[in-house]
Coordinates of C-alpha atoms in Angstrom, one line a residue:
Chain D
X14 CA 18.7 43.5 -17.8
X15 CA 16.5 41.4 -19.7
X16 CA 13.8 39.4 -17.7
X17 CA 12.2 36.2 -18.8
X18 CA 8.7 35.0 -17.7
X19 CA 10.6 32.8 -15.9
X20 CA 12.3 32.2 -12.8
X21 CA 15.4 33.4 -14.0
X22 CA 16.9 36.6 -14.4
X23 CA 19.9 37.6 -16.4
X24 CA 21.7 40.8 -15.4
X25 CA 23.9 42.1 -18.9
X26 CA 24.8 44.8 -17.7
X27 CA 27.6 46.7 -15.2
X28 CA 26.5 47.6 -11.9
X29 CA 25.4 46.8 -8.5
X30 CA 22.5 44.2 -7.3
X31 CA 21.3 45.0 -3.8
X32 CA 19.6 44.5 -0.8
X33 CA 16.5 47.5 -0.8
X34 CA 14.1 46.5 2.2
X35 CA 13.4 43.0 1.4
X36 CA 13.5 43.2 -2.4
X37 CA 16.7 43.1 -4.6
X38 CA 17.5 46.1 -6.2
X39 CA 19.7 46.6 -9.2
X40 CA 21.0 49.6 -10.1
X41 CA 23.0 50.1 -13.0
X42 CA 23.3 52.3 -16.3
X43 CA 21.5 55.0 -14.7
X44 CA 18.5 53.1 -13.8
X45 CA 16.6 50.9 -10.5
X46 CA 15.4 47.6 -11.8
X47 CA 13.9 46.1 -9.1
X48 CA 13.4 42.3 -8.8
X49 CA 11.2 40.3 -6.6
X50 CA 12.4 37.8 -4.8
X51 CA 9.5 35.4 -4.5
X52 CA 9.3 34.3 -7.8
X53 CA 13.3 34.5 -8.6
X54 CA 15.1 30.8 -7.9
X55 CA 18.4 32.2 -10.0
X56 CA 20.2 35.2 -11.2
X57 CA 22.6 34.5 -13.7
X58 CA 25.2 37.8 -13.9
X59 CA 27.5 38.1 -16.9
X60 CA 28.5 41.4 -16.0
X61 CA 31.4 42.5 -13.6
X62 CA 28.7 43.5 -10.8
X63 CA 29.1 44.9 -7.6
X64 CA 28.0 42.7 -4.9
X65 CA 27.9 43.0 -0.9
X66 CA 27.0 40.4 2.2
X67 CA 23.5 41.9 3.1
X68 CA 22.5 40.8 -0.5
X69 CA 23.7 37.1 0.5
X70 CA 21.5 36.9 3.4
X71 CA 18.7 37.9 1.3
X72 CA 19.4 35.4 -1.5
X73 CA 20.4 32.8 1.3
X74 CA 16.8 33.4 3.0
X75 CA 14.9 32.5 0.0
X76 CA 16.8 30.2 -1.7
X77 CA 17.9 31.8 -4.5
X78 CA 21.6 30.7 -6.4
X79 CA 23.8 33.5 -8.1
X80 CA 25.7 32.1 -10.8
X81 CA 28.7 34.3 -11.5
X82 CA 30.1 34.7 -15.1
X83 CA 33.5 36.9 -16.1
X84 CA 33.4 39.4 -19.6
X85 CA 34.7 36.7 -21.6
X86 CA 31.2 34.7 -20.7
X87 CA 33.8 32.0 -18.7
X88 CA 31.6 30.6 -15.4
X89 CA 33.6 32.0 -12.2
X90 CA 31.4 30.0 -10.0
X91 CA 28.1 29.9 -7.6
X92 CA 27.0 31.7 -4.7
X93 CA 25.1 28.5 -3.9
X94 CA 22.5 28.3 -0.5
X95 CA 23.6 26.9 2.4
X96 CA 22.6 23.5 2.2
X97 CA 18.9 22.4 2.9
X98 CA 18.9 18.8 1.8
X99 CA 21.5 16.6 3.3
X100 CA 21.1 13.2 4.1
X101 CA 24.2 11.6 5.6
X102 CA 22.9 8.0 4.4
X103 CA 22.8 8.7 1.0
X104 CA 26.0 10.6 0.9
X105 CA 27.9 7.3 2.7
X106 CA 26.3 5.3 -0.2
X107 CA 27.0 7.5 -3.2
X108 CA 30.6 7.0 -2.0
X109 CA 29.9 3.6 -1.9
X110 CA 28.2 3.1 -5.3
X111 CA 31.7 5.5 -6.8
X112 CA 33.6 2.5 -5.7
X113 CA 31.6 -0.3 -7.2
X114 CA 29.7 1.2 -9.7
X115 CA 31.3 4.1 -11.3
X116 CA 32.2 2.1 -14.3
X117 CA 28.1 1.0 -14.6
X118 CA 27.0 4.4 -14.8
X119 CA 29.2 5.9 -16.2
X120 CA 28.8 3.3 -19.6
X121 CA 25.1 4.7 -19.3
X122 CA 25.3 8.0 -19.4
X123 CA 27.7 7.9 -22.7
X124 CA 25.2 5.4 -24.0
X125 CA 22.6 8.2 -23.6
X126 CA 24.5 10.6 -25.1
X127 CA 24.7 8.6 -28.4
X128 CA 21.2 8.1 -28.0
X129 CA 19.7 11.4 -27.9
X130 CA 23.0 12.7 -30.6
X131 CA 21.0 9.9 -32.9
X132 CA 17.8 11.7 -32.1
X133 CA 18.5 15.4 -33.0
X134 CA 20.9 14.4 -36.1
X135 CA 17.9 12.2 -37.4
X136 CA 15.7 15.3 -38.0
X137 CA 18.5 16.1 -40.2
X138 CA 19.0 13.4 -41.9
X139 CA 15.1 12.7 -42.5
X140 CA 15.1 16.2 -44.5
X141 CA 17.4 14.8 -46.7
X142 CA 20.6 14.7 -45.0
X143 CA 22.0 11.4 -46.7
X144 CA 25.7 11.9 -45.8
X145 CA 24.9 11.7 -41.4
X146 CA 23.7 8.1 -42.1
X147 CA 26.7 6.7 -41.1
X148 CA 27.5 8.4 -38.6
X149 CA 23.8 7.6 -37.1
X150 CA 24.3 3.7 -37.8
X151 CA 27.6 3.7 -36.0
X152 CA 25.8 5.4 -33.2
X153 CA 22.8 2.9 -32.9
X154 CA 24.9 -0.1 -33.9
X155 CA 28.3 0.0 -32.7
X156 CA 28.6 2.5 -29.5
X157 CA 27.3 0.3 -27.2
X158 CA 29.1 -2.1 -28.5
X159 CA 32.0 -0.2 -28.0
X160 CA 30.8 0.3 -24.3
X161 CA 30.7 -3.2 -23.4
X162 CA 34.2 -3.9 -23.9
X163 CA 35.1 -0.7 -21.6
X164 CA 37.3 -1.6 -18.2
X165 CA 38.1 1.2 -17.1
X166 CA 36.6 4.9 -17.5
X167 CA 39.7 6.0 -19.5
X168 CA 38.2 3.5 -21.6
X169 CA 34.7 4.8 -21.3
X170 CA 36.1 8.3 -21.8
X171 CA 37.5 7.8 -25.3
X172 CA 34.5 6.5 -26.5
X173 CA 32.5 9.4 -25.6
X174 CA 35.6 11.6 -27.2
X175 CA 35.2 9.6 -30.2
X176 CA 31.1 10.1 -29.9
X177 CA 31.7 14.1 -29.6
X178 CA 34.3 14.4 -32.4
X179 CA 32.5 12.6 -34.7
X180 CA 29.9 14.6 -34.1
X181 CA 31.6 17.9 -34.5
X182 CA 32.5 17.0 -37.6
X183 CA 28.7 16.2 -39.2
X184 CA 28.0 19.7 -38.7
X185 CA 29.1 20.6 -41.9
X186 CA 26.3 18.5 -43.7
X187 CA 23.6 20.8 -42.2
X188 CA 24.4 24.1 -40.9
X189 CA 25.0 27.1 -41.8
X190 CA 29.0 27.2 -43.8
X191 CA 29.7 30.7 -42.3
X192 CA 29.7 28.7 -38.7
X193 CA 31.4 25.3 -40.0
X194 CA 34.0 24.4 -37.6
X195 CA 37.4 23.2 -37.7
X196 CA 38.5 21.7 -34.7
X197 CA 36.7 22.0 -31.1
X198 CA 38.8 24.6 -29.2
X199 CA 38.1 25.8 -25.7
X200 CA 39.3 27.9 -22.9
X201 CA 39.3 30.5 -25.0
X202 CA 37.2 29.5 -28.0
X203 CA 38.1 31.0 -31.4
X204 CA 35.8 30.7 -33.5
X205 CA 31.7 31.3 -33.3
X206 CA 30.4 27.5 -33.2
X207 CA 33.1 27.2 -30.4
X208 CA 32.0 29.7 -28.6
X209 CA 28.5 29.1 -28.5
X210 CA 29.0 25.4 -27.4
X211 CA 31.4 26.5 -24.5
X212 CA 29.1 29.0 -23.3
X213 CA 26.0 26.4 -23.9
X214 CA 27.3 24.0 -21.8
X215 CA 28.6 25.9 -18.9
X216 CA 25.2 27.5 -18.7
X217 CA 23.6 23.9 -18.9
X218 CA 26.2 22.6 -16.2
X219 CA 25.1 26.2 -13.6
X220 CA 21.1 24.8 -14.0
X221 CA 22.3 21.2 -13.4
X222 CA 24.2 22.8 -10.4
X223 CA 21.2 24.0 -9.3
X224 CA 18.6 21.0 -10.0
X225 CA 21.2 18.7 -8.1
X226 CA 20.8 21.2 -5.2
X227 CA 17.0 20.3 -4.9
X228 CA 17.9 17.0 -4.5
X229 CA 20.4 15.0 -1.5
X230 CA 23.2 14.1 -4.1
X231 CA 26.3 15.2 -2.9
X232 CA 27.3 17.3 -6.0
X233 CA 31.1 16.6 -6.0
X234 CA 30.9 12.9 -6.1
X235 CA 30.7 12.2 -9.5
X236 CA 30.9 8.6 -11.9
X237 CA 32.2 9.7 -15.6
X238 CA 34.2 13.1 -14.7
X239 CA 37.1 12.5 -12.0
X240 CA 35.2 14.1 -8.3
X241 CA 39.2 15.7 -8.8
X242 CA 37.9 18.2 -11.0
X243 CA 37.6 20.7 -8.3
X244 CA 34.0 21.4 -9.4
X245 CA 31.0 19.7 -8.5
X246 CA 31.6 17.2 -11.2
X247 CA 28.2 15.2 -10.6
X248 CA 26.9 18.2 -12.2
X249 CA 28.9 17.7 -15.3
X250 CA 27.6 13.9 -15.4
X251 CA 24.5 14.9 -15.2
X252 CA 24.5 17.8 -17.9
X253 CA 26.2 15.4 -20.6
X254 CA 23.1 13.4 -21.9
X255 CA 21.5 17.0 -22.0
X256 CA 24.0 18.8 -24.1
X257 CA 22.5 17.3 -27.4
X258 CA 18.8 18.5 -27.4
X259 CA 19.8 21.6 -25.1
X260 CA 22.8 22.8 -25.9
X261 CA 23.4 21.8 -29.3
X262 CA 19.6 21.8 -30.3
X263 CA 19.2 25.6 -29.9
X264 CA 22.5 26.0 -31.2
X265 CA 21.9 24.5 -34.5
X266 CA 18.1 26.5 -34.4
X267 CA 19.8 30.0 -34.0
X268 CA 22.1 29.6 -36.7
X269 CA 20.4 28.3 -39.4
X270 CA 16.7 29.7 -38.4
X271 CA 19.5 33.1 -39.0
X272 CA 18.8 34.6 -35.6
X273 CA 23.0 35.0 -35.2
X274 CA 24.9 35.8 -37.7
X275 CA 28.5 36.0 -37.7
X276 CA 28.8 39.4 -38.1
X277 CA 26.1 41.0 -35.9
X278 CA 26.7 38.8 -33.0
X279 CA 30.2 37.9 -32.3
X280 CA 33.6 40.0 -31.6
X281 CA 37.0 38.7 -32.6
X282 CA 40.4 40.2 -31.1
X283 CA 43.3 38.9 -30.9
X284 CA 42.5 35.0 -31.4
X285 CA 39.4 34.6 -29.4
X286 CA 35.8 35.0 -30.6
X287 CA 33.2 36.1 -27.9
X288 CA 29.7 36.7 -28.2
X289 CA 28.5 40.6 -28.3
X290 CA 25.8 41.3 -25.7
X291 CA 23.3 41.4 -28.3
X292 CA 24.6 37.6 -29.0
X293 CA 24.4 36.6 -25.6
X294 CA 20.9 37.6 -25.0
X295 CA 19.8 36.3 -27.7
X296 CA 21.2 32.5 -27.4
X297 CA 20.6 33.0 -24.0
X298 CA 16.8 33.4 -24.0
X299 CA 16.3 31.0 -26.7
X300 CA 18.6 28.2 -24.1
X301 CA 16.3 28.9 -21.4
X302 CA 13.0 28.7 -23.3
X303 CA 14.2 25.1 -24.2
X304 CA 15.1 24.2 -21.0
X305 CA 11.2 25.1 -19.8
X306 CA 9.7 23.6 -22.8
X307 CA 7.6 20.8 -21.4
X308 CA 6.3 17.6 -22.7
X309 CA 4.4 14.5 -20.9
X310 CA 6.2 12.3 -19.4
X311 CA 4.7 8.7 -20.2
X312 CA 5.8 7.1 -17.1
X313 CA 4.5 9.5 -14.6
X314 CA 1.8 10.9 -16.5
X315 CA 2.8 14.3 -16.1
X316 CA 4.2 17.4 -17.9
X317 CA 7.3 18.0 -17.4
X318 CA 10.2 20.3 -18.7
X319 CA 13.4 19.5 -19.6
X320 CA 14.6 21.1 -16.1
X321 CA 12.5 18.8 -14.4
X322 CA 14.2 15.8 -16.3
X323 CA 17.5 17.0 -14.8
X324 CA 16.3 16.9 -11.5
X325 CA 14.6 13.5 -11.8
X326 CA 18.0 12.1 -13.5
X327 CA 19.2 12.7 -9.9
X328 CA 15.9 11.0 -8.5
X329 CA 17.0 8.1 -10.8
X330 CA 20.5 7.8 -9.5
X331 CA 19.3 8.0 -5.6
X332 CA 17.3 5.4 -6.6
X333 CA 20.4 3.3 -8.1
X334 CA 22.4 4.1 -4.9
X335 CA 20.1 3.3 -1.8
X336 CA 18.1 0.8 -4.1
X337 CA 19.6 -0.5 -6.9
X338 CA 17.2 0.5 -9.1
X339 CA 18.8 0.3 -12.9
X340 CA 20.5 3.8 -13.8
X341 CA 19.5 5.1 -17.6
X342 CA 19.7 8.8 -18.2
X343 CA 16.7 11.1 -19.5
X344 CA 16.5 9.6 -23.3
X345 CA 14.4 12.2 -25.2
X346 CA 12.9 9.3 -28.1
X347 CA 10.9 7.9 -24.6
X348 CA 11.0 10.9 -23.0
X349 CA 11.8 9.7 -19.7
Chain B
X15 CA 19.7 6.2 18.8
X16 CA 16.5 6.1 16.5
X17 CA 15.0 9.9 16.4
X18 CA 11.0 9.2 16.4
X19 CA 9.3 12.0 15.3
X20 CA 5.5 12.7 14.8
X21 CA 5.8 12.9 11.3
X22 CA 7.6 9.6 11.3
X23 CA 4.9 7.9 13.0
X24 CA 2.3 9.2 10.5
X25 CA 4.3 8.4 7.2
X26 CA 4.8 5.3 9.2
X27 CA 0.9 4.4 8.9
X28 CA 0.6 6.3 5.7
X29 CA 3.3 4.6 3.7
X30 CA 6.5 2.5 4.9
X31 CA 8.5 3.5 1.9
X32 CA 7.6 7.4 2.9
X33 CA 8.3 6.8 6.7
X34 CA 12.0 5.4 5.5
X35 CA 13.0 7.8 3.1
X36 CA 11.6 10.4 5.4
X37 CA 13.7 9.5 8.1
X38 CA 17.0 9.0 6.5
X39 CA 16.8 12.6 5.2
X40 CA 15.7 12.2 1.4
X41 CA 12.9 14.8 1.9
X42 CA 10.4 15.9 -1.2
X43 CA 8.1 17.8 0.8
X44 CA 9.7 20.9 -0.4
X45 CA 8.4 20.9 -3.7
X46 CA 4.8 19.3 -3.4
X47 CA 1.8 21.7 -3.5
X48 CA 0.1 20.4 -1.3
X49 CA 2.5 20.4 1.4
X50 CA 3.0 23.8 0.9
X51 CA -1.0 24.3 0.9
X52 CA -1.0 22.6 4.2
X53 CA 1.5 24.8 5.8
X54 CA 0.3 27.9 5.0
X55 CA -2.8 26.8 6.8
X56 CA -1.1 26.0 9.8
X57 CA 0.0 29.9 9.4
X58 CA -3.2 31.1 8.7
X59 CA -4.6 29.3 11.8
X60 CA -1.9 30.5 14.2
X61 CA -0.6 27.3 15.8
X62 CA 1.7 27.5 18.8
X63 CA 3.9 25.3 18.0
X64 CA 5.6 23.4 21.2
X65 CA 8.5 21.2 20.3
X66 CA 9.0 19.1 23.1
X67 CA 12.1 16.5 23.2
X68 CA 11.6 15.8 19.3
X69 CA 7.7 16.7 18.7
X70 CA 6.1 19.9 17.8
X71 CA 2.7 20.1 19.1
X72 CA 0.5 22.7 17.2
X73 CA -1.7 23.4 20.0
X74 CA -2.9 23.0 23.4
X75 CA -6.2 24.0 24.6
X76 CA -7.6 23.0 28.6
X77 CA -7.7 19.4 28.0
X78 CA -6.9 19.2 24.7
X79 CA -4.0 18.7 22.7
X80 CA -5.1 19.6 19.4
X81 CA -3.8 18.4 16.0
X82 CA -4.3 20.5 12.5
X83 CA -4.6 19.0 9.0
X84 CA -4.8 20.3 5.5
X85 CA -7.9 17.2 5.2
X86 CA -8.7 14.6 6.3
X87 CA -7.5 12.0 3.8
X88 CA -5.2 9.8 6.1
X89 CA -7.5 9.8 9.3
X90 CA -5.7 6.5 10.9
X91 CA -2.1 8.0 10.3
X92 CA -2.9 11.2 12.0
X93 CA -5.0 9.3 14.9
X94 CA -1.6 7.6 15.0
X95 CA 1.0 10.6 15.3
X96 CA -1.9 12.3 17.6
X97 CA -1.7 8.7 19.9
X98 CA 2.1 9.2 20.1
X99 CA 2.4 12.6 21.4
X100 CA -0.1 11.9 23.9
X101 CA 1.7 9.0 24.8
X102 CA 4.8 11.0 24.7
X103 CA 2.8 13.6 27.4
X104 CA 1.8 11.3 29.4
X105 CA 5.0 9.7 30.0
X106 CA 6.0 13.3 31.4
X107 CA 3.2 13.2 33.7
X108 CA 0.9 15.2 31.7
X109 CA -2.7 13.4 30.6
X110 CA -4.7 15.3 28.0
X111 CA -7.0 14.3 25.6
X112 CA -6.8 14.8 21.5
X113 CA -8.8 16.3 18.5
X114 CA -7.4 16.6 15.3
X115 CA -9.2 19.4 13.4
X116 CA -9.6 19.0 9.6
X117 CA -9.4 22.2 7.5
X118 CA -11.4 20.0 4.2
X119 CA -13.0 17.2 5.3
X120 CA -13.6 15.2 1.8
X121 CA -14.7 12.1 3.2
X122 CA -15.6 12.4 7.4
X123 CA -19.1 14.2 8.4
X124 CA -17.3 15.8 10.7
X125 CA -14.7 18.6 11.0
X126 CA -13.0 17.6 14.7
X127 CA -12.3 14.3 15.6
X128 CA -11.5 13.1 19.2
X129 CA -8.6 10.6 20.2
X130 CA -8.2 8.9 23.5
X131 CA -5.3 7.1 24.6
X132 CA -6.9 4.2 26.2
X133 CA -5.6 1.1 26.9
X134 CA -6.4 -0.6 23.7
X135 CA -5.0 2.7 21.7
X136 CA -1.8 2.7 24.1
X137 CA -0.9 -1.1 22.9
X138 CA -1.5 -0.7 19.7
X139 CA 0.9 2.5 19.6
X140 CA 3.8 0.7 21.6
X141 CA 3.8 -2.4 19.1
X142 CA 3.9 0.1 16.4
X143 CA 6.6 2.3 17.8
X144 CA 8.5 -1.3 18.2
X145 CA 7.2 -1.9 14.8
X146 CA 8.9 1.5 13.1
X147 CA 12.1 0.7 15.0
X148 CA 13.4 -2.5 13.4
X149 CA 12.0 -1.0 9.9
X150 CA 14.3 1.5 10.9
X151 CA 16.9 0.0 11.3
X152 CA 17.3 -2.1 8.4
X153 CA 19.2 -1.0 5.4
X154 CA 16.6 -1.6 3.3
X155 CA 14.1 1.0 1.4
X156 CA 10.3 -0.9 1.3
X157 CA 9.0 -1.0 -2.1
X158 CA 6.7 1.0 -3.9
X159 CA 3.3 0.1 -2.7
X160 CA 1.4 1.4 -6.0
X161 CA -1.6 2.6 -4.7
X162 CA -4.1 5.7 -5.7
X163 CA -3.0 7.3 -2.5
X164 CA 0.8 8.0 -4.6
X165 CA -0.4 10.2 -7.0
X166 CA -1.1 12.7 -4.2
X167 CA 2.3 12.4 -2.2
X168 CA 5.4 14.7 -2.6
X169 CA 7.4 10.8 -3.1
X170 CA 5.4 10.5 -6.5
X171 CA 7.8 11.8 -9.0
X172 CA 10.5 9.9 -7.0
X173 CA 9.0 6.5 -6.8
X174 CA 7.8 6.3 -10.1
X175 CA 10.5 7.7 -12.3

């Protein structure tokens, strides 16, 4: 169990998290770890743990969300509060605004994925990465260009494919040729970089999961992503203009700052590659310490972290659907 | 059927934009500070709390119904929420008198302030309760007023974004 100065906790290990008085316990490995519930708002398990219904009332009382991941670091699912914030206004309008608007925001939020793509890859290319200019002019000149000539959201859709692929394929300007992908490949990944993004972005889509629950968005009505996704798809809206300078940001930092290496971190069998648990601690510690890095927000006059501009993406989208408010996603150049 | 509640009344006063979102559920109060700060002293100060119909009272004491707040930076909306529950008594038959206490008084000499629901105060409160019904009503969220008071409220991050 490795614990963060945070508010999260990650449990690596096999064993069982508990109820003990009115403190979780969690015994594994031979050992009590105990963790306090006032400062916890998430446990993230990546373990097979064992789990019983006392502990649920505990976690329910104060709030806290389990996020449940299998061996092969897949995301099983949430054990996820009963709701505290529901408004049944905003919830008619959000269906509402999927019916009028979906196309709107939906051209938005792959706008500001391009947008903050352009941002992280022009580090790059401003120490001396000549060969990414193209790909950086196309992004600033042509995708919303692209965009505007959308209909439909298959439309929308195979731009952002387009954005992503591209992408994928400038990594072999700048990082590290020992992680130089192919091809992307999920569900399971087979190779490191693949593996690292799949696991990057379901751990950014469980702490979108549980910004959105702060908020009265009702998480399964989504714009980009189908709400037929059988997951609460807003989530994955919400988490795409993130994945760039979350996700891929620490991603890129690990590998060429050397902090994973091929060999020390990941296991291959068969045709999958997984992280080792030396791996997953590792990315996973430096992930969260870039989600709580904070930096003022112009607008409000505040700092803020990352997290926070999650949540207030959702503020931003209430404030489309009960006020028509203009939609534009968190766009790290203006950081707001 | 529009749900009146004290709180409602005092956002009401306090802001329009608060009172609205308030009501229709899109609640920040959760996550301000201050509101937290303000709670815990109602704790600490071991209200009773009486939830009549759709109002909690904190307290009452022989004649008084008594009100607590965290300070007294928005005297007129809680002379206004204080008005309505008296109202609300009085309607059952039940005349009593009010004080809101103030834990921080930043700007008043005094700690305890009295309210009396006269005749003057009793007009006033009807038109206003009239007043917060047709805002209500409409399907329209009031704007952002922009004053120094917003940097305080739990709405801030909300209606500035």
């Amino acid at each position: 169990m490795r614990r963060l100065r945070t508010s999260t906790r990650v449990i690596m290990s096999m064993g069982t998290l508990e109820r003990k008085d009115n403190s979780l316990c969690f015994k594994g490995e031979g050992k009590k770890v105990y963790i306090p519930v006032e400062n916890t708002k998430e446990i993230y398990a990546l373990q097979e743990i064992n789990l019983n219904s006392k502990l649920f009332g505990l976690l329910a009382k104060h709030g806290i969300i389990l996020h449940i991941f299998d061996y092969y670091c897949n995301y099983c699912g949430s054990f996820y509060p009963r709701e505290k914030h529901i408004s049944g206004k905003l919830t008619i309008e959000q269906v509402g605004c999927y019916h009028k608007y979906k196309e709107k925001i939906a051209k938005r939020i792959v706008s500001g994925i391009g947008k903050n793509i352009y941002e992280v890859l022009y580090h790059y290319y401003r120490h001396g990465k000549q060969e990414l200019k193209e790909y950086l002019d196309w992004l600033a000149l042509k995708v919303d260009e692209r965009l505007e000539e959308c209909v439909t959201i298959n439309d929308i859709m195979a731009v952002e494919g387009e954005i992503w692929s591209k992408f994928y394929n400038s990594f072999q300007y700048f990082l590290n040729p020992d992680f130089i992908m192919n091809k992307r490949v999920k569900r399971p990944p087979d190779n490191p970089i693949n593996a690292l993004i799949s696991f990057g972005n379901s751990v950014l889509y469980t702490k979108t999961i549980s910004q959105l629950y702060q908020t009265q968005l009702d998480p399964s009505i989504s714009f980009l992503h189908s709400p037929a996704e059988r997951r609460l798809s807003l989530s994955l809206d919400l988490s795409e203009v993130f994945k760039p300078i979350i996700v891929f940001k620490t991603i890129f930092e690990c590998i060429n700052n050397r902090r994973l290496s091929v060999e020390k971190h990941f296991r291959k069998k068969y045709n999958y590659c997984l992280l080792n648990d030396d791996g997953k601690q590792i990315f996973l510690t430096e992930l969260f310490l870039r989600m709580e890095e904070t930096f003022l927000n112009p607008k409000l006059n505040k700092t803020m972290s990352y997290l926070t501009a999650i949540k207030y993406d959702g503020y931003k989208l209430i404030k489309f659907i009960l006020e028509g408010e203009e939609f534009y996603p968190f766009n790290i150049k203006e950081k707001i | 059927m529009i749900n009146i509640t004290g709180t409602v009344v005092n956002y009401y006063v306090h802001c329009k934009r608060q009172c609205y979102l308030f009501y229709n559920k899109i609640e920040m109060e959760d996550e301000s500070e201050l509101v937290r700060i303000g709670r815990a002293l109602h704790e600490e100060k071991e209200t009773e709390e009486i939830a009549i119909e759709n109002i909690k009272l904190d307290k009452m004491k022989g004649d008084y119904l008594i009100e607590l707040k965290k300070s007294d930076a928005d005297l007129d909306a809680a002379k206004a929420q204080l008005l309505y529950y008296l109202y609300i008594l009085k309607n059952k038959g039940i005349v009593k008198k009010g004080k809101i206490e103030v834990v921080e008084k930043n700007k008043q000499n005094h700690k305890v302030i009295e309210v009396l629901l006269d005749e003057q105060n009793e007009n006033y409160l009807k038109k206003m309760l009239t007043d917060i019904e047709e805002l209500l009503e409409k399907n329209k969220v009031p704007k952002v007023e922009k004053d120094k008071k917003c940097k305080k409220c739990a709405y801030y991050p909300y209606c500035y974004i």
